[in-house]
XYZ file of C-alpha atoms in Angstrom:
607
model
C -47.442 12.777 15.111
C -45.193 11.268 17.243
C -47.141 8.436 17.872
C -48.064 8.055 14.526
C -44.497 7.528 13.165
C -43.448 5.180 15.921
C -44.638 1.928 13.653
C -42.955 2.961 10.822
C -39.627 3.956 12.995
C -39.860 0.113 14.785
C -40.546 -1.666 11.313
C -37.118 0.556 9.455
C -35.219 -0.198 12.314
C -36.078 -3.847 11.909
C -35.455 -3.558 8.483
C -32.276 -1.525 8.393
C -31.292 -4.145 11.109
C -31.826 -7.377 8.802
C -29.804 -5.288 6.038
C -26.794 -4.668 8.189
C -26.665 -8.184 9.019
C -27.393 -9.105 5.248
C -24.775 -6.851 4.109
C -22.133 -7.969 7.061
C -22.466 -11.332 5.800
C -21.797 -10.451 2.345
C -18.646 -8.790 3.313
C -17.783 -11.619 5.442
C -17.822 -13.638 2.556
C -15.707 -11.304 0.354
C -13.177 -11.118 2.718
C -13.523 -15.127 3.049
C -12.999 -15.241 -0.436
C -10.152 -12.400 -1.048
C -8.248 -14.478 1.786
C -8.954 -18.365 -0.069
C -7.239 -16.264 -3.279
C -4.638 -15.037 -0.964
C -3.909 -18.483 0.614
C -4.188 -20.208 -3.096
C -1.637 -18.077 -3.783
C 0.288 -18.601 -0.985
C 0.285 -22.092 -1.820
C 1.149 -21.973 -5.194
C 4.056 -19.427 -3.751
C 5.388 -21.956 -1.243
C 4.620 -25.145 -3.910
C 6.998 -23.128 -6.305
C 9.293 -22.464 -3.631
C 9.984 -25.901 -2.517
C 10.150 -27.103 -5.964
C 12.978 -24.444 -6.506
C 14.512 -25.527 -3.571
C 14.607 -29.393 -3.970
C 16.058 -28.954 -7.225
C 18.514 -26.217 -5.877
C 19.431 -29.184 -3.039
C 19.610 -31.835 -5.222
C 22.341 -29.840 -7.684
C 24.462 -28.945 -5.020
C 24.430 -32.954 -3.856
C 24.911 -33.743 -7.599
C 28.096 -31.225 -8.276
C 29.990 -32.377 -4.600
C 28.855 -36.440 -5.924
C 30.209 -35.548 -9.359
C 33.008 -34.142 -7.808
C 33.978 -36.959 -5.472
C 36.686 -38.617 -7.455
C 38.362 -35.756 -8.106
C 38.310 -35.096 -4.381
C 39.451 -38.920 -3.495
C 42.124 -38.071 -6.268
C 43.235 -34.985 -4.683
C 43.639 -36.173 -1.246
C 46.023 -39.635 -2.226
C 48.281 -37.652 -5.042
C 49.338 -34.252 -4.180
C 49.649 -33.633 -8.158
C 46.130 -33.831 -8.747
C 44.210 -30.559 -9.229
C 42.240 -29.478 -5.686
C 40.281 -26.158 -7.142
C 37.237 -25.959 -6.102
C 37.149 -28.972 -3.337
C 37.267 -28.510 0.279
C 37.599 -31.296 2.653
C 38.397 -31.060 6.512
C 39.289 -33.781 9.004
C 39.799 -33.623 12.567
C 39.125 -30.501 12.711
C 42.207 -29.853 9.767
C 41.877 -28.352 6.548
C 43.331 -30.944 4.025
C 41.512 -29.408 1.025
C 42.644 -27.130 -0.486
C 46.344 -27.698 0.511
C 47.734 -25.742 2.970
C 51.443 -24.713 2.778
C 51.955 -25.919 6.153
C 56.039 -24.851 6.023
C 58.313 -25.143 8.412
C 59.025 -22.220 10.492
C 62.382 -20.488 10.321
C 64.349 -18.781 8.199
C 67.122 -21.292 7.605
C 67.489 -23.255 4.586
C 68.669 -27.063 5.866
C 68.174 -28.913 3.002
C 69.680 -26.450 -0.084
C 73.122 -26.343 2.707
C 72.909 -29.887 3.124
C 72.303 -30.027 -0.649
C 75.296 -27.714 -1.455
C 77.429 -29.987 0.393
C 76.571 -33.245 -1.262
C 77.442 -31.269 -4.371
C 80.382 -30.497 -3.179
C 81.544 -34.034 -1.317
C 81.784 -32.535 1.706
C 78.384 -34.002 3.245
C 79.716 -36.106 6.092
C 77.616 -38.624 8.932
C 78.182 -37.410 12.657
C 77.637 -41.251 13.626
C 78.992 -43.775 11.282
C 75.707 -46.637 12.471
C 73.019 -44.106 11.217
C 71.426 -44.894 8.140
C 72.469 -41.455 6.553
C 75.713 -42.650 6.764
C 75.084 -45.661 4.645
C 72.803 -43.341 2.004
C 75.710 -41.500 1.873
C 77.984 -44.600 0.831
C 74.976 -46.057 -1.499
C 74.710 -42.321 -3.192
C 78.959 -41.752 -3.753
C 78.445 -45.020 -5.447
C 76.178 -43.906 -7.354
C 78.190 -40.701 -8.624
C 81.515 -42.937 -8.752
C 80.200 -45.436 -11.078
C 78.615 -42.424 -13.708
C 81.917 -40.921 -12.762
C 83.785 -43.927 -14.542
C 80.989 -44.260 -17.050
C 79.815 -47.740 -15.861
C 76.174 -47.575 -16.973
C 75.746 -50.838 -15.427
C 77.689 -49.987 -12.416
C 75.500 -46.853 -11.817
C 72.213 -48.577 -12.650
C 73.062 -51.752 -9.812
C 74.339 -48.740 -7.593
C 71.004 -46.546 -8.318
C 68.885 -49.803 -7.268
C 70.750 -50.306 -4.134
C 70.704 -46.897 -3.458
C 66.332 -47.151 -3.890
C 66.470 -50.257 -1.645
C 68.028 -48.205 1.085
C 65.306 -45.824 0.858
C 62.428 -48.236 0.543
C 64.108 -49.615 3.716
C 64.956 -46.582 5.822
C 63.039 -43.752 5.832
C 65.164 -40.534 6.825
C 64.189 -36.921 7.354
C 63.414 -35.090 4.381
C 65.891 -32.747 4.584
C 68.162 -35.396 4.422
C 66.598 -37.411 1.802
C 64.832 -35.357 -0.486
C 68.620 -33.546 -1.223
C 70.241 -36.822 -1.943
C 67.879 -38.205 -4.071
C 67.446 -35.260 -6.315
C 71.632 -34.839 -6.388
C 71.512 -38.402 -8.134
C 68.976 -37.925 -10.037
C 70.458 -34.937 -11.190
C 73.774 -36.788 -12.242
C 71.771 -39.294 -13.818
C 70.635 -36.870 -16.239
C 73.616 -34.894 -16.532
C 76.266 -37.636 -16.794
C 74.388 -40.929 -17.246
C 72.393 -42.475 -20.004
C 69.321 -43.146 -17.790
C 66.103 -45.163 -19.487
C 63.159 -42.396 -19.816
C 60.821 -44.502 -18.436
C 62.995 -45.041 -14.943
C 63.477 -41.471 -15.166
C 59.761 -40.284 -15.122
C 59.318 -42.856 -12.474
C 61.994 -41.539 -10.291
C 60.607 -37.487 -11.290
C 57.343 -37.924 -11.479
C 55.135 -41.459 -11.306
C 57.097 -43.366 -8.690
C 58.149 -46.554 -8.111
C 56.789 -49.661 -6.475
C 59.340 -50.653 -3.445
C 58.861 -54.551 -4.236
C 56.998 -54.753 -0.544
C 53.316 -53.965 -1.447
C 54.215 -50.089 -1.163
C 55.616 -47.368 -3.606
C 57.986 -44.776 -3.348
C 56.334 -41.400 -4.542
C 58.283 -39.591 -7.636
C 60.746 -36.718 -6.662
C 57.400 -33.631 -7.479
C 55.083 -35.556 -5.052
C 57.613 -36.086 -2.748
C 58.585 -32.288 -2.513
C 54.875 -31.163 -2.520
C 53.627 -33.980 -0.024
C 56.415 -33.325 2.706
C 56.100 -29.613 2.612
C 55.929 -28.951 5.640
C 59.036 -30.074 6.506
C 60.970 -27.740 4.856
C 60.940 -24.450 5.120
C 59.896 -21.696 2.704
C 62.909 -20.824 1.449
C 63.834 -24.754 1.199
C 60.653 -25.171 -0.794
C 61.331 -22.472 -3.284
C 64.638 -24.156 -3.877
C 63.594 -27.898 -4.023
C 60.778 -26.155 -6.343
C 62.897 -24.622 -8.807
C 65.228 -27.877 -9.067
C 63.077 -30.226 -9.373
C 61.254 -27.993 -12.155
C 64.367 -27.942 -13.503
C 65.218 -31.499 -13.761
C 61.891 -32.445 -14.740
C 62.123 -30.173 -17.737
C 65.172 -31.651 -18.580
C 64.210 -35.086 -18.140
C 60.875 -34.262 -20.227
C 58.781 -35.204 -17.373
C 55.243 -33.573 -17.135
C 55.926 -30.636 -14.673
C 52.884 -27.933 -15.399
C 50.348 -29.741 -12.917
C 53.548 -29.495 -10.390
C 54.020 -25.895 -11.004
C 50.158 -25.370 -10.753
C 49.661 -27.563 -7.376
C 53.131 -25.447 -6.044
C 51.226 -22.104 -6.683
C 47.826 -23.180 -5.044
C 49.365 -23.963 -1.495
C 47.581 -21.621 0.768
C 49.139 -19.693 3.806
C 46.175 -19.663 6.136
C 43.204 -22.029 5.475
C 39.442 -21.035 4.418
C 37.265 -18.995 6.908
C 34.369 -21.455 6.561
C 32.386 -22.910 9.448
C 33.890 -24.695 12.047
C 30.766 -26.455 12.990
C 28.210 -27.565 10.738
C 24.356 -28.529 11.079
C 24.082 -30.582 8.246
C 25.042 -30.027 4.509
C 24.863 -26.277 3.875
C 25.883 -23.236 1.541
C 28.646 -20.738 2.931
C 28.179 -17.501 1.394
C 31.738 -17.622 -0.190
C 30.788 -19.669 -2.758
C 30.975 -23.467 -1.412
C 28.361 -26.229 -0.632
C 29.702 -28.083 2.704
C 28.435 -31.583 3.851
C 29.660 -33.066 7.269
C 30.167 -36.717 7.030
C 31.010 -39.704 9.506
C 34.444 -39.660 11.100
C 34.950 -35.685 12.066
C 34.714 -35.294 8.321
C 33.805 -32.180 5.904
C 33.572 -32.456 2.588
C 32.559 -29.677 0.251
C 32.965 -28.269 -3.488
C 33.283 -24.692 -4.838
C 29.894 -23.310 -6.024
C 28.496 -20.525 -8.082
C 25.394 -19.607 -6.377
C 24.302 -17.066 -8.459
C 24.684 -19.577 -11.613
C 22.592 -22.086 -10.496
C 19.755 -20.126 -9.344
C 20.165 -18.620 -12.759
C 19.808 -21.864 -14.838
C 17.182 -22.928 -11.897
C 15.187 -19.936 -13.197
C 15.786 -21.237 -16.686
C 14.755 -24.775 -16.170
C 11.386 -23.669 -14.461
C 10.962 -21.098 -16.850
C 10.997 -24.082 -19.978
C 8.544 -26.128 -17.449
C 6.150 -22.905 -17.446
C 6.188 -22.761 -13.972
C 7.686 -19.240 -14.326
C 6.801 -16.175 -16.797
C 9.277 -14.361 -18.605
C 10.142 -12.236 -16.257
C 9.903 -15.010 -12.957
C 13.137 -15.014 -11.171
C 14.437 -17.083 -8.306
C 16.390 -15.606 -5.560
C 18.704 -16.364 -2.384
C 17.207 -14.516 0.615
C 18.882 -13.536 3.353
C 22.521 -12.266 4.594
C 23.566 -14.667 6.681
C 26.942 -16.423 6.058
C 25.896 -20.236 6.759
C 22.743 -21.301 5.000
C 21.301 -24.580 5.888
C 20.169 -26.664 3.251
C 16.912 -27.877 5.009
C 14.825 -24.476 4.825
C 17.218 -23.143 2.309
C 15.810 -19.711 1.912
C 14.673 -19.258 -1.792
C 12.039 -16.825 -2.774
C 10.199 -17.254 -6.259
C 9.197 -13.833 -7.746
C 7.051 -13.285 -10.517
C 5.148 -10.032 -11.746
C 2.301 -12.392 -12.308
C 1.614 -12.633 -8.637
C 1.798 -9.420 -7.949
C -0.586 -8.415 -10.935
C -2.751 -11.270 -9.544
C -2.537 -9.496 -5.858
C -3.208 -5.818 -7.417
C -6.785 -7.753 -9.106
C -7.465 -9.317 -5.929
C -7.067 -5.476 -4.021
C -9.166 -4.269 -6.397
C -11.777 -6.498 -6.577
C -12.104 -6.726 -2.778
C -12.057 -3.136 -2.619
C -15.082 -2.854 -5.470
C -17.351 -5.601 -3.537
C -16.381 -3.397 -0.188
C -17.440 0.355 -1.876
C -20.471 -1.644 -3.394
C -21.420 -2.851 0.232
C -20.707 0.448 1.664
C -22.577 2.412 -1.607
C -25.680 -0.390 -0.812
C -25.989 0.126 3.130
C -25.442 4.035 2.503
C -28.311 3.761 -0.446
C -30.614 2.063 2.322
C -29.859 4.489 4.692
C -30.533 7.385 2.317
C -33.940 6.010 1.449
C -34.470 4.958 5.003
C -33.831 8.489 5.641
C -36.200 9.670 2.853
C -39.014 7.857 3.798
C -38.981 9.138 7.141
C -38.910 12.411 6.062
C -41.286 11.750 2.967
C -43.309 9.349 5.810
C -42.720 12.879 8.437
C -43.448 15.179 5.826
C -46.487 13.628 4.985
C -47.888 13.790 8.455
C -46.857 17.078 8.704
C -48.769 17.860 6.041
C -51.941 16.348 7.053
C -51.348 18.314 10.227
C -51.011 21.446 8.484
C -53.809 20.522 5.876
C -55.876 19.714 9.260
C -54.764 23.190 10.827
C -55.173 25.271 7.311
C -59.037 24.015 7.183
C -59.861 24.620 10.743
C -58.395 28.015 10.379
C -59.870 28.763 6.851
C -63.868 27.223 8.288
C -63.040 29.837 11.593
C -62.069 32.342 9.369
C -64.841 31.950 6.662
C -67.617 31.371 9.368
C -66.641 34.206 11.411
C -67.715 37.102 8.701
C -70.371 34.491 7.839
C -71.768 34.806 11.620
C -71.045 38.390 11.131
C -72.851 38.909 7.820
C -75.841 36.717 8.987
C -75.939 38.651 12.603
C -75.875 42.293 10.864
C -78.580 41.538 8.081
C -80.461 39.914 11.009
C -80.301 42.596 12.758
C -80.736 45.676 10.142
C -83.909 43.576 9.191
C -85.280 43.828 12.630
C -84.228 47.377 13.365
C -86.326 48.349 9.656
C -89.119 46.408 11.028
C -89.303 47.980 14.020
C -88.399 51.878 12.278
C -85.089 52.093 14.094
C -81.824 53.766 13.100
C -79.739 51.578 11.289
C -77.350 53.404 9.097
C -74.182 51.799 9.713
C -75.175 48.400 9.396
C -74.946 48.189 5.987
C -71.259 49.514 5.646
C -70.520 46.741 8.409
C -71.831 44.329 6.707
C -69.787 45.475 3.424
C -66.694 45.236 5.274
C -67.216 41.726 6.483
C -67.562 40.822 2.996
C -64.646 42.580 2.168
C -62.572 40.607 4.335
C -64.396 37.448 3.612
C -63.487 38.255 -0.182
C -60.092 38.883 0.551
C -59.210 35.724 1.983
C -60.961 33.843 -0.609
C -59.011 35.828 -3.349
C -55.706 34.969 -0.996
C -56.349 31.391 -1.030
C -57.027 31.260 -4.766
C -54.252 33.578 -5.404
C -51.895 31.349 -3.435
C -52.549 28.114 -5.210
C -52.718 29.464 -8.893
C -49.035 30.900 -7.959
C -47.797 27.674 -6.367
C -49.451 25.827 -9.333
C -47.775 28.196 -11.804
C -51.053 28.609 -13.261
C -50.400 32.849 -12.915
C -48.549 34.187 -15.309
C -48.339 37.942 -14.628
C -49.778 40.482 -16.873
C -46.606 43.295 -16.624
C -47.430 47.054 -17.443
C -46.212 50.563 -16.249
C -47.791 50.899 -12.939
C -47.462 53.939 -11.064
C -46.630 53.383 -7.094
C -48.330 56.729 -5.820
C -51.440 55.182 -7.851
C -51.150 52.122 -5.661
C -50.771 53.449 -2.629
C -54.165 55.888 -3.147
C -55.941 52.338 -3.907
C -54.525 51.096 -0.582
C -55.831 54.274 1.140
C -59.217 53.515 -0.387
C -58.955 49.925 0.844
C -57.603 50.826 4.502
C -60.709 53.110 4.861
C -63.151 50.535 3.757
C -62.286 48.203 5.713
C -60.219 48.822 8.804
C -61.463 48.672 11.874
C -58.986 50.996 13.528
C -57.815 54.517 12.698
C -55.087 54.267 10.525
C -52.210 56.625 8.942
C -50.433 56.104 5.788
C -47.654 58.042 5.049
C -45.938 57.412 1.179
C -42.826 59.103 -0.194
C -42.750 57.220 -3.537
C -42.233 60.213 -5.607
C -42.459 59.499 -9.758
C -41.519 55.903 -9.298
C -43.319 53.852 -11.961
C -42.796 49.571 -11.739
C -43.607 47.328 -14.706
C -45.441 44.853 -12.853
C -48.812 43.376 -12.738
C -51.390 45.532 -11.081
C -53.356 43.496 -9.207
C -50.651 41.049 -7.616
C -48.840 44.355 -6.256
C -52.140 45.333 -5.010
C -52.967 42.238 -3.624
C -49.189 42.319 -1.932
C -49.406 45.648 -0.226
C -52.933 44.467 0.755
C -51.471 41.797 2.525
C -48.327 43.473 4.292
C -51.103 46.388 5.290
C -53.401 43.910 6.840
C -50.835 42.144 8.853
C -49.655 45.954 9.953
C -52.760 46.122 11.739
C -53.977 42.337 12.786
C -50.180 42.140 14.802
C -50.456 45.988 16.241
C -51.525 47.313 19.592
C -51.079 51.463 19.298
C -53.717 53.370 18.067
C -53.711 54.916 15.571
C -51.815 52.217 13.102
C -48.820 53.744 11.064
C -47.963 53.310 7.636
C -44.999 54.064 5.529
C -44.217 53.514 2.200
C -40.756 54.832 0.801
C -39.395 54.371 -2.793
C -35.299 54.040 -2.611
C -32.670 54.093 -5.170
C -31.796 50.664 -6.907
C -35.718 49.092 -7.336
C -36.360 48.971 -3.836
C -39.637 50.016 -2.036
C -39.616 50.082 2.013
C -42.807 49.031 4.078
C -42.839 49.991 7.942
C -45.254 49.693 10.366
C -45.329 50.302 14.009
C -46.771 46.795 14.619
C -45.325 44.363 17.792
C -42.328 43.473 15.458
C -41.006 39.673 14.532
C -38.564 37.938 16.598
C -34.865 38.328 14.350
C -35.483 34.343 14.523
C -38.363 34.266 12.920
C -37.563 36.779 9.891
C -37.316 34.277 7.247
C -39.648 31.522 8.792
C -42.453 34.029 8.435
C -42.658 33.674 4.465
C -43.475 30.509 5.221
C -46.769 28.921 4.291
C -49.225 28.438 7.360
C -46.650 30.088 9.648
C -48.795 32.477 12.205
C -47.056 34.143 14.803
C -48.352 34.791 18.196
C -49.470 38.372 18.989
C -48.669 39.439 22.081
C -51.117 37.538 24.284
C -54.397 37.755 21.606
C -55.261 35.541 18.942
C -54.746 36.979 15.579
C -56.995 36.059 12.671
C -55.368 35.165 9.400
C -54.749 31.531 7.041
C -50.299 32.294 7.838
C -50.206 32.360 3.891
C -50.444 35.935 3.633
C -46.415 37.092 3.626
C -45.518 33.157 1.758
C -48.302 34.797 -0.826
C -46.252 37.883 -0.673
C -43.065 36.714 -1.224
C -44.249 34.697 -4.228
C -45.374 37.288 -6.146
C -42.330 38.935 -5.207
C -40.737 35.895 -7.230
C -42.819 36.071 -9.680
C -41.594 39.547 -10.820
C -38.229 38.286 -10.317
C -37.325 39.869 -7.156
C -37.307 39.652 -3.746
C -38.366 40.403 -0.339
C -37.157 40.268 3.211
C -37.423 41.916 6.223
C -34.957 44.053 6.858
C -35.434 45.963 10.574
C -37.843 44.843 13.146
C -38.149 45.535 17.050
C -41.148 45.980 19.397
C -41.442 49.537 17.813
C -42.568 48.210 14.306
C -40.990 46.306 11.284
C -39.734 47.168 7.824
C -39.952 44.850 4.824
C -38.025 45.511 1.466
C -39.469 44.797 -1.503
C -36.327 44.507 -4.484
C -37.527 44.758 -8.176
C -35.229 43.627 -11.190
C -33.407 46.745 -12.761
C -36.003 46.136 -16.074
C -38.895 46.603 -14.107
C -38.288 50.196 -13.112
C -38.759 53.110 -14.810
């Protein structure tokens, strides 16, 4: 059989071969495809992304652009608003302003101050120019002193002329000019416009320059006072201002911003970046930062906005700042576009990847299944022919063996009347070969109108004692060896049909003496409790292996050395009409000393 199955197990390997490699180049190409959709969205990703993040770049450069004048502003007038604009040079933070005071915890200029008040201000060396301011500002007071508006106002001039010419340490100057300025309003009649000039706007100095007001003066030379001499100059020139009605909010407001200790920002920069605090920096030429107060989370917000009204984002599409880190440069600014859709579009792409894959797998395990069935159909069907072939050389050896027989004996019983010898027993032989030659014709046609269903049992009260005397008959008429029966079956009564019992215990009797080496043969028969009826022998017994292969069809056991005639249907015949009734049978003891089979009826048919 072997030999036999070999083509067909070279031309399915070859096939199940070509499908493997038929079905791993399908799922190459899914997987070439699930990446493509991957990498298309990947693209789309990373095309969104930079779009985000030239528009994020080119907002940042328009705010610190837009911002620039302001910034020029802030760094030439000290009362122009710095919120929100950085700017370092040198290495020095300019923007925003730093207090920058002197150290100390003297107050110079609010004594030196008091003093001028009080006329006791004098010059250690009488050539120093504070010396002459000194002259230039008593004139001053003398002349609004006497009233002389003129006086005061060609003293005033001289006195501006001075300072235009000589420039004197602020402690020194910043006093005197706010004690005159301070008699000018109290005691003069000074023109408003001079007056905001002298507070506030400043005054050219008639040599291409100008002399700053009195509030940019204070605020621009900070750092030569100290804190406590700020404060005071502060309050003063507040004061005057007020009284002069000279703008002095933006001078309160610049005052308040000076900062103690500058911004922790980056010393060292790449190239124009975002600092996590909230501030887009951009080095230029010259050892130069510039930068301008952002609101990071703002602009990616309206970012989202403006690419949501484009319909490059969904409803729900977001743009976010990745990251932790404090400097972020603004080449490979690290912006990450997140939409639902994508990850809707990624779930479909699992799942359809994952559908082609089971279908692959459900295809190659559906080719292997049939592969699988057609060697076993392809197996079964030699192993059927085998069988078929055994079954028929048994069933011709069995059939022409009582043939011989019957031929030799009424041969032979013809010659022995010819010749007027004694031949009594031949005829009885001859009967009993044709017993056994109708009993395996009635097996084999009893066998296949079972397995074709074509049986259907005709069920009556029979009587087991009744069977088992029709057994005795039977073993008498045609054994060959002596054989005792022994039955202890009591009343029992089966509804069952007749002659397929008959034929069963036949069968189970006959094997009880074909596989059995002790002479004489025993029999027993035993009814038990529950619908069960117990059939021993003392035969060679059945390997415990071999207990339920035996009820198989063509199955013949070896027996014990000696070939034993049979078609190895008679127990699969048994155990069909066992079915048949709707019961069962097994064996259910065996050894060399004999074997017992069980025969189980359904509860309804005993009685």
């Amino acid at each position: 059989m072997s030999r036999r199955l070999l083509p067909m197990l070279v031309a399915m390997l070859v096939g199940l071969v070509g499908l493997a490699w038929g079905l791993g180049s399908l799922q190459r190409i899914f997987a070439n495809e699930r990446e493509d959709a991957r990498q298309s969205l990947q693209s789309r990703r990373e095309a969104l992304e930079q779009y985000a993040r030239a528009s994020l770049t080119q907002s940042l450069r328009e705010r610190l652009e837009a911002a620039r004048p302001a910034l020029d502003a802030a760094v030439g007038d000290p009362l122009a608003p710095a919120a929100g604009l950085y700017l370092r040079e040198r290495g020095v933070q300019v923007l925003p302003r730093l207090a920058l005071h002197d150290t100390g915890d003297t107050t110079p200029a609010r004594e030196r101050y008091a003093r001028l008040r009080a006329g006791t201000e004098v010059a250690d060396d009488l050539e120093d120019p504070w010396a002459e301011r000194l002259a230039r500002t008593r004139a001053v007071e003398a002349a609004l002193a006497r009233g002389d508006r003129r006086g005061s106002t060609v003293a005033l001039m001289a006195l501006l002329q001075h300072r235009a010419q000589y420039v004197l340490a602020s402690t020194r100057d910043v006093p005197g000019l706010l004690l005159v300025l301070e008699s000018l309003a109290e005691r003069g009649d000074p023109v408003p416009q001079l007056m905001h000039a002298l507070v506030r706007d400043g005054l050219a100095d008639g040599k291409g320059g100008r002399m700053e007001g009195l509030q940019r003066l204070v605020l621009s030379r900070r750092s030569r006072f100290t804190p406590a001499d700020f404060a005071f100059l502060r309050e003063r020139v507040a004061a005057l201002s007020q009284r002069v009605g000279a703008p002095v909010d933006d001078f309160e407001a610049r005052a308040r911003e000076l900062a103690d200790a500058p911004l922790a920002l980056p010393e060292s920069l790449p190239g124009p970046a975002l600092v996590r605090p909230g501030w887009y920096l951009e080095p230029r030429g010259g050892n130069q930062v510039r930068g301008v107060a952002v609101d990071a989370t703002a602009l990616l917000e309206a970012l989202t906005r403006e690419m949501r009204e484009r319909g490059l984002l969904d409803t729900q599409g977001r743009v976010r700042l990745l990251g932790d880190a404090a400097l972020l440069p603004l080449e490979g600014l690290p912006l990450s576009v997140d939409t639902p859709e994508w990850a809707r579009a990624e779930d479909a792409l699992e799942r359809r990847y994952r559908l082609k894959t089971g279908m692959v797998v459900v295809c190659a395990g559906l080719a292997l299944g049939i592969a699988a069935l057609a060697f076993l159909a392809q197996h079964r069907k030699y192993r059927f022919l085998e069988l078929k072939s055994d079954f028929v050389a048994t069933v011709s050896h069995e059939l022409r063996t009582p043939l011989a027989s019957i031929r030799l004996l009424a041969e032979t019983l013809e010659w022995r009347l010819a010749e007027g010898a004694e031949a009594r027993d031949y005829p009885a032989r001859i009967v009993r070969e044709a017993d056994g030659l109708g009993f395996l014709v009635e097996n084999l046609l009893s066998f296949n109108r079972i397995d074709k269903g074509r049986w259907v049992p005709r069920l009556e009260p029979v009587r087991v004692d009744e069977l088992v005397s029709l057994l005795r008959r039977d073993l008498e008429s045609w054994s060959k060896v002596p054989v005792a029966l022994e039955a202890q079956v009591g009343e029992l009564s089966l509804r069952a049909d007749a002659q397929l019992v008959r034929l069963l215990l036949s069968n189970l009797a006959r094997n009880a003496c074909a596989y059995n080496t002790r002479d004489p043969v025993r029999l027993r028969i035993e009814a038990l409790p529950g619908g069960r009826v117990r059939f021993s022998d003392n035969g060679v017994g059945i390997p415990a292996a071999d207990w339920e292969r035996v009820f198989g069809e063509f199955v013949r056991l070896p027996g014990q050395g000696r070939e034993v005639p049979g078609s190895g249907l008679g127990l699969a015949l048994c155990r069909r009409i066992m079915r048949l009734h709707g019961g069962t049978l097994r064996v259910v003891a065996s050894s060399p000393e004999g074997t017992t089979f069980e025969l189980t009826f359904p509860p309804t048919a005993t009685t």
